[in-house]
Each structure stands twice: as structure tokens, then as C-alpha cells.
Amino acid sequence: MSYQHILVAVDLTEECDPVIKRASVLAAGTGATLSLVHIVEPMAMAFGGDVPMDLSQLQQQQFDQAKARMLALRAKYPEIEEQYCHLTYGQPRQEIHKLAKEQACDMIIVGSHGRHGLGLLLGSTSNDVLHGAPCDVLAVKLDRVKTDKA
């Protein structure tokens, strides 16, 4: 059985390139549709939910920056059609699972730094996406950036 629709969760940094490239190879090999999603987390969630100031302007700036990065990423990967690029607010795991169900995706691909979580195998977002996913999940191992100059 081959995959029909692959959803790639991206963080919109250069680190997502190997994840998209892996997904593109899989999609090309099976003829699957390839979708991208980036979730902008509400700032209040990052501060524990109780913030004594209005963050709406900062939140809008964050969303606008994410939108610009998504457009740049789409230009870099023209094989991904605009209708399959999704940008939304919310909790990453919930929004990724929701979109995967709505779009009838049969695989979710995420990047993993391998620095957190179960025996240092999956990052927190990758680990969250894995649990309760409505379809298969592939975690693409990302190389750590070496800061030591040997």
C-alpha cells in the first residue's frame, strides 16, 4: 500500500529542508500529494496562559513573519502547491492531527532533533505528534549543528 497524502509539519527554519526533501522523495515515489503545515503557538501558551498584557500585536507580527517564511519555503519547493500550504494558530499536536484528518492524510512527517523525550529519541513536538496520530508518522532525524571547532 502506498501513501496518497503526506503532511509535513515544518518549523520554517533551514532545519526543515531535510524533512521536506525526504517527504518529496517519498511523495514522488508513490505519487502522493504533499502538504506543509506550520503551527503558530499562541504566545499566552508559551507563558503558561496567564499574561498580564495584551500580546495581540506581537502575535500578529509572529504570524506575519511565519507567513513570509512559508511563502519563501514554497518558492524554494515549487512542487508544493499553494493550496497545500497551511498556516494556523494553536497547539501543534492538536492542529497537526486535525489537519491530517481533514485532509485525509495517511502519513505525517516531522523533524526530530533527538534531544528530548523518550530516551532522547524524539523532540517534544515530534513526540506529541506521534501519540494519538490518525495515521503513520515518520520522524526524520536532524543533524545537530556542531558548534565546536576541532
mmCIF file of C-alpha atoms in Angstrom:
data_model
loop_
_atom_site.group_PDB
_atom_site.id
_atom_site.type_symbol
_atom_site.label_atom_id
_atom_site.label_comp_id
_atom_site.label_asym_id
_atom_site.label_seq_id
_atom_site.Cartn_x
_atom_site.Cartn_y
_atom_site.Cartn_z
ATOM 1 C CA MET A 1 0.000 0.000 0.000
ATOM 2 C CA SER A 2 1.455 3.366 -0.984
ATOM 3 C CA TYR A 3 0.812 6.715 0.640
ATOM 4 C CA GLN A 4 -1.679 9.059 -1.006
ATOM 5 C CA HIS A 5 -1.323 12.267 1.020
ATOM 6 C CA ILE A 6 1.706 13.203 3.125
ATOM 7 C CA LEU A 7 1.544 16.057 5.641
ATOM 8 C CA VAL A 8 4.885 17.630 6.569
ATOM 9 C CA ALA A 9 4.993 19.642 9.794
ATOM 10 C CA VAL A 10 7.651 22.344 9.482
ATOM 11 C CA ASP A 11 9.192 24.889 11.827
ATOM 12 C CA LEU A 12 10.067 27.260 8.937
ATOM 13 C CA THR A 13 13.801 27.232 9.676
ATOM 14 C CA GLU A 14 16.520 25.873 7.408
ATOM 15 C CA GLU A 15 16.416 22.732 9.531
ATOM 16 C CA CYS A 16 13.147 21.785 7.842
ATOM 17 C CA ASP A 17 14.893 21.342 4.455
ATOM 18 C CA PRO A 18 15.954 17.711 5.064
ATOM 19 C CA VAL A 19 12.439 16.926 6.283
ATOM 20 C CA ILE A 20 10.825 18.388 3.149
ATOM 21 C CA LYS A 21 13.395 16.700 0.903
ATOM 22 C CA ARG A 22 12.684 13.299 2.499
ATOM 23 C CA ALA A 23 8.954 13.887 2.135
ATOM 24 C CA SER A 24 9.372 14.975 -1.507
ATOM 25 C CA VAL A 25 11.243 11.773 -2.337
ATOM 26 C CA LEU A 26 8.538 9.662 -0.690
ATOM 27 C CA ALA A 27 5.740 11.606 -2.403
ATOM 28 C CA ALA A 28 7.419 11.391 -5.819
ATOM 29 C CA GLY A 29 7.935 7.660 -5.420
ATOM 30 C CA THR A 30 4.283 6.987 -4.652
ATOM 31 C CA GLY A 31 2.567 9.838 -6.491
ATOM 32 C CA ALA A 32 1.292 11.187 -3.165
ATOM 33 C CA THR A 33 0.076 14.725 -2.591
ATOM 34 C CA LEU A 34 2.450 16.706 -0.390
ATOM 35 C CA SER A 35 1.153 19.247 2.130
ATOM 36 C CA LEU A 36 3.047 21.540 4.505
ATOM 37 C CA VAL A 37 1.820 22.859 7.825
ATOM 38 C CA HIS A 38 3.258 25.291 10.330
ATOM 39 C CA ILE A 39 1.545 25.994 13.608
ATOM 40 C CA VAL A 40 1.987 29.356 15.330
ATOM 41 C CA GLU A 41 1.520 28.757 19.029
ATOM 42 C CA PRO A 42 -0.417 31.416 20.925
ATOM 43 C CA MET A 43 2.056 33.459 22.959
ATOM 44 C CA ALA A 44 -0.056 33.055 26.057
ATOM 45 C CA MET A 45 0.607 29.290 25.896
ATOM 46 C CA ALA A 46 4.351 29.938 25.968
ATOM 47 C CA PHE A 47 3.943 31.977 29.159
ATOM 48 C CA GLY A 48 1.689 29.496 30.906
ATOM 49 C CA GLY A 49 -1.583 31.041 29.788
ATOM 50 C CA ASP A 50 -1.797 33.921 32.266
ATOM 51 C CA VAL A 51 -0.143 37.027 30.845
ATOM 52 C CA PRO A 52 -0.909 40.465 32.325
ATOM 53 C CA MET A 53 -0.552 42.284 28.970
ATOM 54 C CA ASP A 54 -2.070 42.332 25.508
ATOM 55 C CA LEU A 55 0.053 40.209 23.190
ATOM 56 C CA SER A 56 -2.190 40.511 20.132
ATOM 57 C CA GLN A 57 0.122 42.868 18.227
ATOM 58 C CA LEU A 58 3.171 40.674 18.893
ATOM 59 C CA GLN A 59 1.138 37.604 17.981
ATOM 60 C CA GLN A 60 0.131 39.193 14.668
ATOM 61 C CA GLN A 61 3.770 40.055 13.920
ATOM 62 C CA GLN A 62 4.743 36.457 14.649
ATOM 63 C CA PHE A 63 2.016 35.210 12.307
ATOM 64 C CA ASP A 64 3.058 37.675 9.556
ATOM 65 C CA GLN A 65 6.691 36.521 9.850
ATOM 66 C CA ALA A 66 5.586 32.896 9.632
ATOM 67 C CA LYS A 67 3.507 33.709 6.550
ATOM 68 C CA ALA A 68 6.514 35.334 4.851
ATOM 69 C CA ARG A 69 8.698 32.328 5.697
ATOM 70 C CA MET A 70 6.062 29.949 4.352
ATOM 71 C CA LEU A 71 5.963 31.902 1.079
ATOM 72 C CA ALA A 72 9.765 31.716 0.841
ATOM 73 C CA LEU A 73 9.675 27.992 1.548
ATOM 74 C CA ARG A 74 7.020 27.478 -1.100
ATOM 75 C CA ALA A 75 9.195 29.365 -3.620
ATOM 76 C CA LYS A 76 12.055 27.031 -2.728
ATOM 77 C CA TYR A 77 9.843 23.960 -3.288
ATOM 78 C CA PRO A 78 7.548 24.869 -6.215
ATOM 79 C CA GLU A 79 6.279 21.285 -6.433
ATOM 80 C CA ILE A 80 4.192 22.027 -3.330
ATOM 81 C CA GLU A 81 1.040 23.781 -4.485
ATOM 82 C CA GLU A 82 -0.245 26.832 -2.612
ATOM 83 C CA GLN A 83 -3.482 25.087 -1.657
ATOM 84 C CA TYR A 84 -1.420 22.512 0.251
ATOM 85 C CA CYS A 85 0.453 25.061 2.401
ATOM 86 C CA HIS A 86 -1.245 25.575 5.749
ATOM 87 C CA LEU A 87 -0.500 28.130 8.454
ATOM 88 C CA THR A 88 -2.603 28.225 11.577
ATOM 89 C CA TYR A 89 -2.706 29.141 15.287
ATOM 90 C CA GLY A 90 -2.940 26.591 18.035
ATOM 91 C CA GLN A 91 -1.307 23.740 19.881
ATOM 92 C CA PRO A 92 0.917 21.893 17.358
ATOM 93 C CA ARG A 93 -0.140 18.319 18.104
ATOM 94 C CA GLN A 94 -3.849 19.097 18.040
ATOM 95 C CA GLU A 95 -3.669 21.210 14.887
ATOM 96 C CA ILE A 96 -1.462 18.706 13.025
ATOM 97 C CA HIS A 97 -3.767 15.817 13.941
ATOM 98 C CA LYS A 98 -6.846 17.869 12.997
ATOM 99 C CA LEU A 99 -5.417 18.845 9.606
ATOM 100 C CA ALA A 100 -4.282 15.278 8.917
ATOM 101 C CA LYS A 101 -7.858 14.082 9.496
ATOM 102 C CA GLU A 102 -9.469 16.903 7.493
ATOM 103 C CA GLN A 103 -7.137 16.375 4.532
ATOM 104 C CA ALA A 104 -7.294 12.549 4.719
ATOM 105 C CA CYS A 105 -3.513 12.323 5.119
ATOM 106 C CA ASP A 106 -2.104 8.855 5.568
ATOM 107 C CA MET A 107 1.350 9.961 6.745
ATOM 108 C CA ILE A 108 2.705 12.790 8.866
ATOM 109 C CA ILE A 109 6.395 13.650 8.641
ATOM 110 C CA VAL A 110 8.162 15.669 11.345
ATOM 111 C CA GLY A 111 11.762 16.557 12.098
ATOM 112 C CA SER A 112 13.398 15.326 15.276
ATOM 113 C CA HIS A 113 16.484 16.737 16.953
ATOM 114 C CA GLY A 114 16.708 13.720 19.226
ATOM 115 C CA ARG A 115 17.448 15.844 22.284
ATOM 116 C CA HIS A 116 14.329 15.434 24.428
ATOM 117 C CA GLY A 117 11.783 12.918 25.452
ATOM 118 C CA LEU A 118 11.710 9.147 25.405
ATOM 119 C CA GLY A 119 15.288 8.105 25.883
ATOM 120 C CA LEU A 120 16.363 11.205 23.870
ATOM 121 C CA LEU A 121 14.743 9.710 20.773
ATOM 122 C CA LEU A 122 12.194 12.361 19.849
ATOM 123 C CA GLY A 123 11.802 16.070 20.450
ATOM 124 C CA SER A 124 8.796 17.303 22.375
ATOM 125 C CA THR A 125 6.745 18.322 19.315
ATOM 126 C CA SER A 126 7.692 15.153 17.434
ATOM 127 C CA ASN A 127 6.795 13.073 20.459
ATOM 128 C CA ASP A 128 3.457 14.880 20.842
ATOM 129 C CA VAL A 129 2.578 14.356 17.168
ATOM 130 C CA LEU A 130 3.398 10.660 17.373
ATOM 131 C CA HIS A 131 0.964 9.977 20.199
ATOM 132 C CA GLY A 132 -2.642 9.867 19.058
ATOM 133 C CA ALA A 133 -1.834 10.488 15.402
ATOM 134 C CA PRO A 134 -4.608 9.459 13.000
ATOM 135 C CA CYS A 135 -2.054 7.915 10.596
ATOM 136 C CA ASP A 136 1.564 6.800 10.239
ATOM 137 C CA VAL A 137 4.244 9.190 11.499
ATOM 138 C CA LEU A 138 7.810 9.419 10.226
ATOM 139 C CA ALA A 139 10.354 11.309 12.336
ATOM 140 C CA VAL A 140 13.296 12.472 10.225
ATOM 141 C CA LYS A 141 16.445 12.706 12.317
ATOM 142 C CA LEU A 142 18.012 16.128 12.050
ATOM 143 C CA ASP A 143 21.752 16.509 12.493
ATOM 144 C CA ARG A 144 22.841 18.636 15.379
ATOM 145 C CA VAL A 145 24.670 21.770 14.395
ATOM 146 C CA LYS A 146 28.252 21.433 15.559
ATOM 147 C CA THR A 147 29.408 24.499 17.449
ATOM 148 C CA ASP A 148 32.808 23.121 18.428
ATOM 149 C CA LYS A 149 35.696 23.906 16.149
ATOM 150 C CA ALA A 150 38.008 20.932 16.386
#
